[in-house]
């Protein structure tokens, strides 16, 4: 498990220091904000849909290493997916992070799996899932705010 923990830290730090797809997407077809009051993370997700396909995804905001890295990894993972694939990816990632492993096997999460290391720190799970709740909100209609409070 120490290998996974090292990988987890490397990937988190890499994406925190050099976030991918960081900035406003112009033009965007949908956006949604996520706010995690427990940590102070605030992230805004921008999407550009081409029909049912995610043509582009970016994010901006301020957050801790985990919320930033998760958003960065998310924007990479979701780009190019059809809407049903994106929904399945969100569901699988949230299942992975919240401990219900049943949905996690549905989609190969690739390097997103390193974020499961966050499960060792329960208060950080909301940091890791923030961008994903915001992505779901953007896919479902945009211009809404996802708050991880429960
Ligand atoms: Zn955080």
GROMACS .gro file of C-alpha atoms and ligand atoms in nm:
model
  151
    1UNK     CA    1   0.000   0.000   0.000
    2UNK     CA    2   0.293   0.234   0.047
    3UNK     CA    3   0.340   0.236  -0.330
    4UNK     CA    4  -0.015   0.354  -0.378
    5UNK     CA    5   0.033   0.617  -0.111
    6UNK     CA    6   0.348   0.748  -0.281
    7UNK     CA    7   0.171   0.755  -0.614
    8UNK     CA    8  -0.124   0.931  -0.454
    9UNK     CA    9   0.099   1.202  -0.315
   10UNK     CA   10   0.291   1.242  -0.640
   11UNK     CA   11  -0.021   1.275  -0.852
   12UNK     CA   12  -0.192   1.513  -0.608
   13UNK     CA   13   0.113   1.736  -0.582
   14UNK     CA   14   0.173   1.733  -0.956
   15UNK     CA   15  -0.182   1.840  -1.038
   16UNK     CA   16  -0.189   2.090  -0.752
   17UNK     CA   17   0.131   2.261  -0.865
   18UNK     CA   18   0.045   2.248  -1.236
   19UNK     CA   19  -0.330   2.223  -1.268
   20UNK     CA   20  -0.448   2.109  -1.611
   21UNK     CA   21  -0.722   2.297  -1.793
   22UNK     CA   22  -0.716   2.579  -1.540
   23UNK     CA   23  -0.901   2.896  -1.641
   24UNK     CA   24  -1.219   3.019  -1.800
   25UNK     CA   25  -1.342   2.822  -2.098
   26UNK     CA   26  -1.457   3.055  -2.374
   27UNK     CA   27  -1.701   2.984  -2.519
   28UNK     CA   28  -1.861   2.754  -2.264
   29UNK     CA   29  -2.207   2.606  -2.286
   30UNK     CA   30  -2.254   2.537  -1.916
   31UNK     CA   31  -2.088   2.612  -1.587
   32UNK     CA   32  -2.147   2.535  -1.223
   33UNK     CA   33  -1.983   2.628  -0.898
   34UNK     CA   34  -1.891   2.403  -0.612
   35UNK     CA   35  -1.831   2.519  -0.260
   36UNK     CA   36  -1.699   2.313   0.026
   37UNK     CA   37  -1.752   2.525   0.340
   38UNK     CA   38  -1.567   2.277   0.561
   39UNK     CA   39  -1.239   2.350   0.387
   40UNK     CA   40  -1.308   2.676   0.205
   41UNK     CA   41  -1.268   2.524  -0.140
   42UNK     CA   42  -1.446   2.711  -0.418
   43UNK     CA   43  -1.433   2.576  -0.770
   44UNK     CA   44  -1.612   2.673  -1.088
   45UNK     CA   45  -1.642   2.420  -1.367
   46UNK     CA   46  -1.684   2.525  -1.729
   47UNK     CA   47  -1.811   2.286  -1.993
   48UNK     CA   48  -1.845   2.307  -2.366
   49UNK     CA   49  -2.082   2.050  -2.503
   50UNK     CA   50  -2.085   1.948  -2.868
   51UNK     CA   51  -2.427   1.789  -2.883
   52UNK     CA   52  -2.403   1.511  -2.626
   53UNK     CA   53  -2.025   1.508  -2.620
   54UNK     CA   54  -1.802   1.694  -2.376
   55UNK     CA   55  -1.587   1.899  -2.611
   56UNK     CA   56  -1.398   2.077  -2.335
   57UNK     CA   57  -1.384   2.120  -1.961
   58UNK     CA   58  -1.191   2.367  -1.748
   59UNK     CA   59  -1.202   2.490  -1.392
   60UNK     CA   60  -1.097   2.786  -1.186
   61UNK     CA   61  -1.112   2.874  -0.824
   62UNK     CA   62  -0.923   2.842  -0.503
   63UNK     CA   63  -0.891   2.530  -0.301
   64UNK     CA   64  -0.665   2.296  -0.115
   65UNK     CA   65  -0.429   2.053  -0.289
   66UNK     CA   66  -0.686   1.777  -0.298
   67UNK     CA   67  -0.976   1.977  -0.440
   68UNK     CA   68  -0.748   2.137  -0.700
   69UNK     CA   69  -0.589   1.807  -0.802
   70UNK     CA   70  -0.924   1.634  -0.820
   71UNK     CA   71  -1.068   1.908  -1.042
   72UNK     CA   72  -0.759   1.897  -1.263
   73UNK     CA   73  -0.780   1.520  -1.303
   74UNK     CA   74  -1.154   1.545  -1.361
   75UNK     CA   75  -1.123   1.792  -1.648
   76UNK     CA   76  -0.876   1.560  -1.817
   77UNK     CA   77  -1.089   1.252  -1.765
   78UNK     CA   78  -1.419   1.393  -1.883
   79UNK     CA   79  -1.305   1.557  -2.204
   80UNK     CA   80  -1.424   1.374  -2.513
   81UNK     CA   81  -1.677   1.160  -2.329
   82UNK     CA   82  -2.036   1.122  -2.438
   83UNK     CA   83  -2.289   1.231  -2.180
   84UNK     CA   84  -2.377   0.875  -2.061
   85UNK     CA   85  -2.006   0.796  -2.020
   86UNK     CA   86  -1.956   1.117  -1.824
   87UNK     CA   87  -2.248   1.032  -1.597
   88UNK     CA   88  -2.106   0.683  -1.544
   89UNK     CA   89  -1.762   0.827  -1.466
   90UNK     CA   90  -1.909   1.064  -1.206
   91UNK     CA   91  -2.111   0.785  -1.047
   92UNK     CA   92  -1.812   0.552  -1.036
   93UNK     CA   93  -1.583   0.815  -0.889
   94UNK     CA   94  -1.832   0.915  -0.620
   95UNK     CA   95  -1.889   0.549  -0.539
   96UNK     CA   96  -1.514   0.499  -0.506
   97UNK     CA   97  -1.479   0.798  -0.274
   98UNK     CA   98  -1.780   0.735  -0.056
   99UNK     CA   99  -1.692   0.375   0.006
  100UNK     CA  100  -1.974   0.209  -0.183
  101UNK     CA  101  -1.762  -0.002  -0.411
  102UNK     CA  102  -2.054  -0.138  -0.608
  103UNK     CA  103  -2.055   0.128  -0.875
  104UNK     CA  104  -1.680   0.171  -0.889
  105UNK     CA  105  -1.615  -0.128  -1.112
  106UNK     CA  106  -1.847   0.001  -1.382
  107UNK     CA  107  -1.585   0.234  -1.526
  108UNK     CA  108  -1.209   0.206  -1.538
  109UNK     CA  109  -1.106   0.513  -1.341
  110UNK     CA  110  -0.740   0.490  -1.436
  111UNK     CA  111  -0.525   0.731  -1.241
  112UNK     CA  112  -0.831   0.878  -1.074
  113UNK     CA  113  -0.805   0.576  -0.847
  114UNK     CA  114  -0.511   0.735  -0.670
  115UNK     CA  115  -0.759   0.979  -0.518
  116UNK     CA  116  -0.903   0.691  -0.320
  117UNK     CA  117  -0.606   0.748  -0.090
  118UNK     CA  118  -0.808   1.042   0.043
  119UNK     CA  119  -1.041   0.795   0.209
  120UNK     CA  120  -0.783   0.766   0.486
  121UNK     CA  121  -0.874   1.126   0.573
  122UNK     CA  122  -1.255   1.144   0.591
  123UNK     CA  123  -1.274   1.522   0.615
  124UNK     CA  124  -1.093   1.550   0.283
  125UNK     CA  125  -1.339   1.335   0.090
  126UNK     CA  126  -1.559   1.640   0.029
  127UNK     CA  127  -1.254   1.817  -0.112
  128UNK     CA  128  -1.204   1.533  -0.359
  129UNK     CA  129  -1.568   1.508  -0.464
  130UNK     CA  130  -1.637   1.882  -0.492
  131UNK     CA  131  -1.544   1.922  -0.858
  132UNK     CA  132  -1.743   1.612  -0.945
  133UNK     CA  133  -2.060   1.742  -0.784
  134UNK     CA  134  -2.009   2.067  -0.974
  135UNK     CA  135  -1.952   1.875  -1.298
  136UNK     CA  136  -2.277   1.686  -1.245
  137UNK     CA  137  -2.457   2.016  -1.182
  138UNK     CA  138  -2.309   2.163  -1.500
  139UNK     CA  139  -2.412   1.858  -1.705
  140UNK     CA  140  -2.763   1.879  -1.564
  141UNK     CA  141  -2.821   2.234  -1.664
  142UNK     CA  142  -2.549   2.465  -1.549
  143UNK     CA  143  -2.555   2.793  -1.363
  144UNK     CA  144  -2.616   2.625  -1.034
  145UNK     CA  145  -2.410   2.577  -0.723
  146UNK     CA  146  -2.316   2.243  -0.577
  147UNK     CA  147  -2.241   2.254  -0.208
  148UNK     CA  148  -2.096   1.951  -0.037
  149UNK     CA  149  -2.268   1.979   0.296
  150UNK     CA  150  -2.412   1.640   0.372
  151LIG    ZN1  151  -1.025   2.112   0.056
   0.00000   0.00000   0.00000
